[in-house]
Amino acid sequence: MSSTPGTPGTSSPRVVVIGAGIVGCSLADELTARGWTDVTVLEQGPLPAPGGSTSHAPGLVFQTGPSKTLTEFARYTVEKFNTLEVDGLSCFNPVGGLELATTPERWADLHRKAGYAASWGVRGELVSAARCKELWPLIDESAVLGGFHTPDDGLARALLASRAQMERARERGATFLDRHTVTGIEQEDGRVTAVVTDRGTFPADHVVSAAGFWGPVIGRMAGVDVPLLPLAHQYAKTRPMAELEGANDPRTEASKPILRFQDRDLYFREHTDRIGIGSYAHKPLPVDPFKILDYDEARAGDLDMPSSLPFTEEDWAPSWEDCRWLIPALRETEIEEGFNGVFSFTPDGMPVLGEYRALRGFWLAEAVWVTHSAGVAKAVAEWMVDGRPSVDVHECDLTRFEDAQRSPAYVRDRGAQQFVEVYDVLHPLQPAEQPRPLRVSPFHARQEQLGAYFLEGGGWERPHWYEANADLPTGELPERDAWSARYWSPIAAAEAKATREKVALYDMTPLRRLEVTGPGALDFLQRMTSNNLAKKPGAVTYTLLLNEAGGIRSDLTVARLAPDLFQIGANSPADLDWLTRHAPGGGTSRSSKAESGGVQIRDITSGTCCIGVWGPLARDLVQPLTRDDFSHEGFGYFRAKQTYLGHVPVTAMRLSYVGELGWELYTTADLGLRLWDTLWEAGREHGVIAAGRSAFNSLRLEKGYRSWGHDMTEEHDPYEAGVGFAVRMDRGDFLGKAALERKGEQPARRLTPLLLDDPAAVVLGKEPVHVEGVPAGYVTSASYGYTLGRCVAYAWLPPLATGTGVHIEFFGEKVSATVAEEPLFDPEMSRIRR
């Protein structure tokens, strides 16, 4: 959140936007529409086609994907561009979209994509091969199994949309200056103050880098890492084709849906009497942003623009054969022109948005495709003017990357992988292949010895199950379909059973840990969180970070270890950023430690580790290792102690995310292996096992424990999300309290527990939920509940009575489920509190 004052004597802050592509023009329009009219947009190339990615973009807008946020961005882009005109020509041509399946795997994936569309509210339908032929007569119907048709998708005319928004912003007072090359970013006391160009200096309260693939160049001037990789992508146009003669109005260019042939990494669109073809099938072609020519250098070197590199025929040849296989008419023509167009990829394929804390007033709006451009601009404008976007953007927030994910080598490797996987059928649990392993807990060697199957998150290697447990009893399990069986093993059931019946060790090291200290620590945390932390040392409290609108930014467990010492279990780097921003003095240093106003905030994750010891025999395992009293009376639930287990100093917290007796045990990373070995040796007589994330997720859903970022985000308030118990309205003021007072406690939607009726049925998450035959919400998290013998799913739905029947759509099939009462397992909490 920024708090920059406006220019003295004016009501509008001075904003400089770097880049007049589709994002910069959209942002200027959105800012000026909100009353921030002192906006200057600087562009190094000529207007209105300055030579970046916008100038060559083919303009395909497919709204539907696994990310609800990106779908929201795309939907707004479609809505807005449909209202814009230049010279009587609409900035959007709603020809629709058609994605083809030529393999059973893709056909199944299109069923899943149709589910996303229903979940996110996008019109779409699965269609037969014959219908695909009607929509695109030139395809070979015999090669197609079916398709997914989205009638509201279409072609964005990026340059026209840029012009239209530029004109509107100018009418409100914005200035657009071309031929201004940025050479520096001035700053003072941790705030941006001006943008320096080759034609003068522009004072600024806010600077937004919307420079596209030049983003890393601008970022370096500001001392900011911009984690994106420019890559070249092939695009070609055929010669005029007799089959298209007279079929399209030259002003609108196309009448058929934009076509995706993802089984061969290809897409197609009409250009009046020609066909344009884009390919992701070639090897990644990274481009150094610091070596990209400026506009005049590119033109002097016979390039159309800096973003259009020479077409590489050898990379194109295999794709051309695939094109001719799908569209026989292409066998009678040739490619007339082509280029390798440069655009941006990030390590996770998402945009990079937000204000950089260490340089207040410096914002990023980078790695944004035309598809999402207006939606991103709206979100960033809301962020700047109102302090927050109206949609959840945690997937895009620049603070989401760990330090280990910001190295140039990591950005290069993962960015290239994102290019390769653009059209791949990806499982929601599928990890990237490289670079791995990157971050490992101190227990990694022991986990490998036990046959851990690792997946990855946040750079961490995370065991999902252990082959050492393959011979343990699982109970009766239904067979799984091929999709839900990927990245899953029946061993997870055995580990869940062992946790419920004996005791298991869980590696919780990737859980983020913060330390807040100092004489002002309590008052600060009381102001920042929703629950009451004014308890005696030794207390642990579940609480929430809320934004000003009462939305859930994160959920935390806060242990008061001493009067001025708090350890926080958090979710992501964004939590550290949020707390540091609001700390007295603002924490302007890039360091993970902020010291001001009697409050110090430190990220201790990398230097520490954690083991969850959970199960009915957890006390039998732990108590002999310590002189301290670990009985229920001596060490109550949601309490913490600093003690020793054997030779290892630990901070023990009596918490349980799996619904069983146990403790989270923290120590320093150098002692982590000794802690593991101590617990393992002591647990042998109790049948201790190591258990993974797959069992953990099942157990936590049986107890109804929420996962922030999946089950709840800033779009939800505590009462909707079922965590209102973590809000104490009867104490002093805290961030978000006033908004909650206005909202009240009667939500129009709820995070709802569902039990699937068929013991053999499984869903995975993000599927649409139908109430009385109509899509009414979507699944957030789901897992088979091994204790319950049913799949558990949580979903955002209108308030429904317990026992109400609903249907979850899984790959086109309607799976019946019933609204359940939570918690589904051990509602009396007798297993935890013993």
Tab-separated table of C-alpha atoms in Angstrom, residues 308-558:
chain	number	residue	atom	x	y	z
A	308	SER	CA	10.506	-8.627	-34.406
A	309	LEU	CA	13.645	-10.687	-34.924
A	310	PRO	CA	14.524	-12.545	-38.130
A	311	PHE	CA	12.469	-15.641	-38.872
A	312	THR	CA	14.446	-18.859	-38.355
A	313	GLU	CA	13.329	-21.293	-41.051
A	314	GLU	CA	14.970	-24.311	-39.467
A	315	ASP	CA	12.861	-23.888	-36.314
A	316	TRP	CA	9.697	-23.527	-38.378
A	317	ALA	CA	9.953	-26.581	-40.634
A	318	PRO	CA	8.416	-29.238	-38.293
A	319	SER	CA	5.523	-26.957	-37.380
A	320	TRP	CA	4.741	-26.294	-41.039
A	321	GLU	CA	4.272	-29.998	-41.595
A	322	ASP	CA	1.896	-30.166	-38.619
A	323	CYS	CA	-0.070	-27.203	-39.999
A	324	ARG	CA	-0.524	-28.931	-43.344
A	325	TRP	CA	-1.620	-32.125	-41.605
A	326	LEU	CA	-4.446	-30.334	-39.789
A	327	ILE	CA	-5.413	-27.924	-42.576
A	328	PRO	CA	-5.019	-29.633	-45.977
A	329	ALA	CA	-5.511	-26.353	-47.880
A	330	LEU	CA	-2.122	-25.231	-46.569
A	331	ARG	CA	-0.493	-27.903	-48.713
A	332	GLU	CA	-1.240	-25.690	-51.704
A	333	THR	CA	0.393	-22.561	-50.370
A	334	GLU	CA	3.589	-21.332	-48.751
A	335	ILE	CA	4.663	-18.990	-46.000
A	336	GLU	CA	4.999	-15.472	-47.386
A	337	GLU	CA	6.441	-13.762	-44.336
A	338	GLY	CA	7.411	-14.527	-40.784
A	339	PHE	CA	9.257	-13.195	-37.774
A	340	ASN	CA	10.378	-14.253	-34.330
A	341	GLY	CA	8.470	-11.996	-31.971
A	342	VAL	CA	9.871	-11.202	-28.526
A	343	PHE	CA	7.711	-11.276	-25.422
A	344	SER	CA	8.073	-11.991	-21.713
A	345	PHE	CA	7.930	-15.093	-19.531
A	346	THR	CA	8.334	-15.361	-15.772
A	347	PRO	CA	9.372	-18.418	-13.722
A	348	ASP	CA	5.734	-19.296	-13.037
A	349	GLY	CA	4.089	-17.840	-16.136
A	350	MET	CA	2.275	-15.082	-14.227
A	351	PRO	CA	2.643	-11.289	-14.474
A	352	VAL	CA	4.812	-9.319	-12.050
A	353	LEU	CA	2.766	-6.585	-10.398
A	354	GLY	CA	2.999	-4.292	-7.413
A	355	GLU	CA	5.057	-1.671	-5.587
A	356	TYR	CA	8.625	-2.429	-4.624
A	357	ARG	CA	8.888	-1.897	-0.872
A	358	ALA	CA	12.566	-0.934	-0.845
A	359	LEU	CA	11.843	1.849	-3.355
A	360	ARG	CA	8.492	3.322	-2.454
A	361	GLY	CA	6.514	4.621	-5.388
A	362	PHE	CA	8.232	2.314	-7.897
A	363	TRP	CA	5.697	-0.070	-9.407
A	364	LEU	CA	5.948	-2.998	-11.784
A	365	ALA	CA	3.342	-3.971	-14.387
A	366	GLU	CA	5.459	-6.444	-16.320
A	367	ALA	CA	5.201	-9.776	-18.160
A	368	VAL	CA	1.647	-8.931	-19.186
A	369	TRP	CA	0.184	-10.297	-22.402
A	370	VAL	CA	-2.420	-8.436	-24.463
A	371	THR	CA	-4.958	-11.003	-23.234
A	372	HIS	CA	-4.761	-9.644	-19.687
A	373	SER	CA	-3.657	-6.071	-20.363
A	374	ALA	CA	-6.722	-4.018	-19.451
A	375	GLY	CA	-7.495	-6.235	-16.453
A	376	VAL	CA	-3.972	-5.844	-15.131
A	377	ALA	CA	-4.100	-2.077	-15.674
A	378	LYS	CA	-7.358	-1.828	-13.744
A	379	ALA	CA	-5.921	-3.843	-10.849
A	380	VAL	CA	-2.716	-1.787	-10.696
A	381	ALA	CA	-4.651	1.492	-10.932
A	382	GLU	CA	-6.904	0.392	-8.066
A	383	TRP	CA	-3.822	-0.636	-6.114
A	384	MET	CA	-2.226	2.761	-6.593
A	385	VAL	CA	-5.299	4.926	-6.033
A	386	ASP	CA	-7.316	2.894	-3.510
A	387	GLY	CA	-4.515	0.953	-1.837
A	388	ARG	CA	-5.652	-2.488	-3.062
A	389	PRO	CA	-7.021	-4.191	-6.178
A	390	SER	CA	-10.626	-5.368	-6.261
A	391	VAL	CA	-9.510	-8.877	-7.282
A	392	ASP	CA	-7.051	-11.182	-5.560
A	393	VAL	CA	-3.595	-10.776	-7.123
A	394	HIS	CA	-1.402	-12.853	-4.827
A	395	GLU	CA	-0.411	-15.087	-7.773
A	396	CYS	CA	0.946	-11.982	-9.556
A	397	ASP	CA	2.379	-10.024	-6.627
A	398	LEU	CA	6.069	-9.281	-7.148
A	399	THR	CA	6.722	-10.332	-3.549
A	400	ARG	CA	5.712	-13.952	-4.261
A	401	PHE	CA	9.198	-15.006	-5.326
A	402	GLU	CA	11.693	-16.284	-2.804
A	403	ASP	CA	15.248	-14.942	-2.999
A	404	ALA	CA	16.318	-18.316	-4.393
A	405	GLN	CA	13.838	-17.849	-7.238
A	406	ARG	CA	15.174	-14.477	-8.345
A	407	SER	CA	18.619	-15.459	-9.597
A	408	PRO	CA	19.204	-14.873	-13.333
A	409	ALA	CA	19.896	-18.589	-13.746
A	410	TYR	CA	16.597	-19.568	-12.093
A	411	VAL	CA	14.619	-17.004	-14.108
A	412	ARG	CA	16.249	-18.275	-17.300
A	413	ASP	CA	15.621	-21.948	-16.589
A	414	ARG	CA	12.059	-21.610	-15.369
A	415	GLY	CA	11.135	-18.944	-17.920
A	416	ALA	CA	12.282	-21.219	-20.742
A	417	GLN	CA	10.310	-24.090	-19.210
A	418	GLN	CA	7.199	-21.922	-19.152
A	419	PHE	CA	7.607	-21.362	-22.892
A	420	VAL	CA	7.933	-25.097	-23.522
A	421	GLU	CA	4.821	-25.812	-21.445
A	422	VAL	CA	2.534	-23.078	-22.799
A	423	TYR	CA	0.241	-25.596	-24.478
A	424	ASP	CA	1.147	-28.721	-22.511
A	425	VAL	CA	-1.415	-30.722	-20.564
A	426	LEU	CA	-0.238	-29.933	-17.053
A	427	HIS	CA	-1.367	-31.604	-13.866
A	428	PRO	CA	-2.009	-29.189	-10.957
A	429	LEU	CA	0.676	-30.946	-8.890
A	430	GLN	CA	3.195	-31.247	-11.714
A	431	PRO	CA	6.526	-29.702	-10.689
A	432	ALA	CA	9.060	-28.060	-12.951
A	433	GLU	CA	12.016	-30.284	-13.752
A	434	GLN	CA	14.869	-27.804	-13.286
A	435	PRO	CA	16.600	-26.528	-11.249
A	436	ARG	CA	16.020	-29.289	-8.715
A	437	PRO	CA	16.822	-29.858	-5.977
A	438	LEU	CA	17.241	-26.232	-4.984
A	439	ARG	CA	16.051	-25.848	-1.385
A	440	VAL	CA	16.144	-28.842	0.931
A	441	SER	CA	15.446	-29.227	4.624
A	442	PRO	CA	18.114	-30.578	6.990
A	443	PHE	CA	16.269	-33.921	6.875
A	444	HIS	CA	16.626	-34.381	3.124
A	445	ALA	CA	19.236	-37.138	3.301
A	446	ARG	CA	17.078	-39.168	5.704
A	447	GLN	CA	14.044	-38.614	3.523
A	448	GLU	CA	15.897	-39.909	0.475
A	449	GLN	CA	16.895	-43.007	2.436
A	450	LEU	CA	13.212	-43.601	3.159
A	451	GLY	CA	12.332	-43.334	-0.526
A	452	ALA	CA	10.627	-39.947	-0.393
A	453	TYR	CA	8.722	-38.923	-3.510
A	454	PHE	CA	9.405	-35.207	-3.793
A	455	LEU	CA	7.322	-32.513	-5.394
A	456	GLU	CA	8.326	-28.878	-5.281
A	457	GLY	CA	6.889	-25.597	-4.028
A	458	GLY	CA	8.553	-22.252	-3.427
A	459	GLY	CA	11.820	-23.879	-4.455
A	460	TRP	CA	11.520	-26.402	-1.591
A	461	GLU	CA	11.676	-30.163	-2.081
A	462	ARG	CA	8.593	-31.498	-0.304
A	463	PRO	CA	8.070	-35.213	0.366
A	464	HIS	CA	4.575	-36.293	-0.666
A	465	TRP	CA	4.940	-39.910	0.447
A	466	TYR	CA	7.661	-42.407	1.321
A	467	GLU	CA	8.250	-45.734	-0.411
A	468	ALA	CA	9.440	-47.101	2.954
A	469	ASN	CA	5.765	-47.151	3.940
A	470	ALA	CA	4.630	-49.205	0.951
A	471	ASP	CA	3.969	-52.302	3.058
A	472	LEU	CA	1.846	-50.542	5.665
A	473	PRO	CA	-1.908	-51.210	5.632
A	474	THR	CA	-3.937	-48.685	3.666
A	475	GLY	CA	-7.475	-49.785	4.363
A	476	GLU	CA	-9.858	-50.301	1.480
A	477	LEU	CA	-9.256	-47.848	-1.344
A	478	PRO	CA	-11.206	-47.344	-4.579
A	479	GLU	CA	-9.377	-47.348	-7.884
A	480	ARG	CA	-8.461	-43.956	-9.238
A	481	ASP	CA	-8.749	-42.623	-12.756
A	482	ALA	CA	-5.473	-41.935	-14.541
A	483	TRP	CA	-5.583	-38.177	-13.945
A	484	SER	CA	-6.232	-38.209	-10.211
A	485	ALA	CA	-3.713	-41.058	-9.831
A	486	ARG	CA	-0.888	-38.866	-11.125
A	487	TYR	CA	1.410	-37.560	-8.381
A	488	TRP	CA	-0.507	-39.740	-5.923
A	489	SER	CA	0.174	-43.072	-4.276
A	490	PRO	CA	-1.931	-45.383	-2.081
A	491	ILE	CA	0.976	-45.043	0.348
A	492	ALA	CA	-0.610	-41.706	1.317
A	493	ALA	CA	-3.528	-43.643	2.746
A	494	ALA	CA	-1.165	-45.786	4.810
A	495	GLU	CA	0.562	-42.669	6.143
A	496	ALA	CA	-2.747	-41.047	7.042
A	497	LYS	CA	-3.845	-44.234	8.815
A	498	ALA	CA	-0.576	-44.455	10.736
A	499	THR	CA	-0.954	-40.823	11.806
A	500	ARG	CA	-4.447	-41.486	13.103
A	501	GLU	CA	-3.412	-44.709	14.896
A	502	LYS	CA	0.221	-44.261	15.975
A	503	VAL	CA	2.596	-41.378	15.315
A	504	ALA	CA	4.246	-39.764	12.294
A	505	LEU	CA	6.925	-37.184	11.559
A	506	TYR	CA	6.069	-34.428	9.057
A	507	ASP	CA	8.645	-32.081	7.581
A	508	MET	CA	7.139	-28.618	8.077
A	509	THR	CA	10.336	-26.731	7.280
A	510	PRO	CA	8.933	-24.946	4.191
A	511	LEU	CA	6.371	-23.239	6.430
A	512	ARG	CA	7.511	-19.605	6.587
A	513	ARG	CA	8.712	-18.369	9.967
A	514	LEU	CA	9.043	-14.751	11.024
A	515	GLU	CA	10.374	-13.309	14.238
A	516	VAL	CA	9.002	-10.015	15.593
A	517	THR	CA	10.818	-8.501	18.545
A	518	GLY	CA	11.181	-5.256	20.440
A	519	PRO	CA	9.261	-3.180	22.979
A	520	GLY	CA	6.704	-2.184	20.349
A	521	ALA	CA	6.148	-5.703	19.023
A	522	LEU	CA	2.897	-6.476	20.839
A	523	ASP	CA	1.220	-3.171	20.014
A	524	PHE	CA	2.291	-3.525	16.374
A	525	LEU	CA	0.953	-7.065	16.006
A	526	GLN	CA	-2.256	-6.146	17.814
A	527	ARG	CA	-2.797	-3.405	15.253
A	528	MET	CA	-1.962	-5.654	12.305
A	529	THR	CA	-3.916	-8.824	13.157
A	530	SER	CA	-7.502	-9.733	13.970
A	531	ASN	CA	-7.248	-11.821	17.153
A	532	ASN	CA	-6.089	-10.858	20.629
A	533	LEU	CA	-2.366	-11.462	21.131
A	534	ALA	CA	-2.160	-9.770	24.525
A	535	LYS	CA	-1.630	-13.040	26.350
A	536	LYS	CA	1.054	-14.301	28.659
A	537	PRO	CA	4.291	-15.666	27.178
A	538	GLY	CA	3.786	-19.255	26.144
A	539	ALA	CA	0.492	-18.569	24.369
A	540	VAL	CA	-0.036	-19.406	20.696
A	541	THR	CA	-2.832	-17.674	18.768
A	542	TYR	CA	-4.382	-18.297	15.368
A	543	THR	CA	-5.042	-14.919	13.757
A	544	LEU	CA	-5.506	-13.189	10.413
A	545	LEU	CA	-3.850	-10.458	8.416
A	546	LEU	CA	-6.649	-8.387	6.886
A	547	ASN	CA	-6.574	-5.601	4.348
A	548	GLU	CA	-8.473	-2.326	4.770
A	549	ALA	CA	-11.571	-3.903	3.197
A	550	GLY	CA	-11.560	-6.816	5.652
A	551	GLY	CA	-10.229	-9.296	3.097
A	552	ILE	CA	-7.919	-12.069	4.269
A	553	ARG	CA	-4.356	-11.300	3.214
A	554	SER	CA	-3.008	-14.272	5.156
A	555	ASP	CA	-3.548	-16.418	8.226
A	556	LEU	CA	-0.890	-16.715	10.913
A	557	THR	CA	-0.049	-18.640	14.048
A	558	VAL	CA	1.628	-16.282	16.511
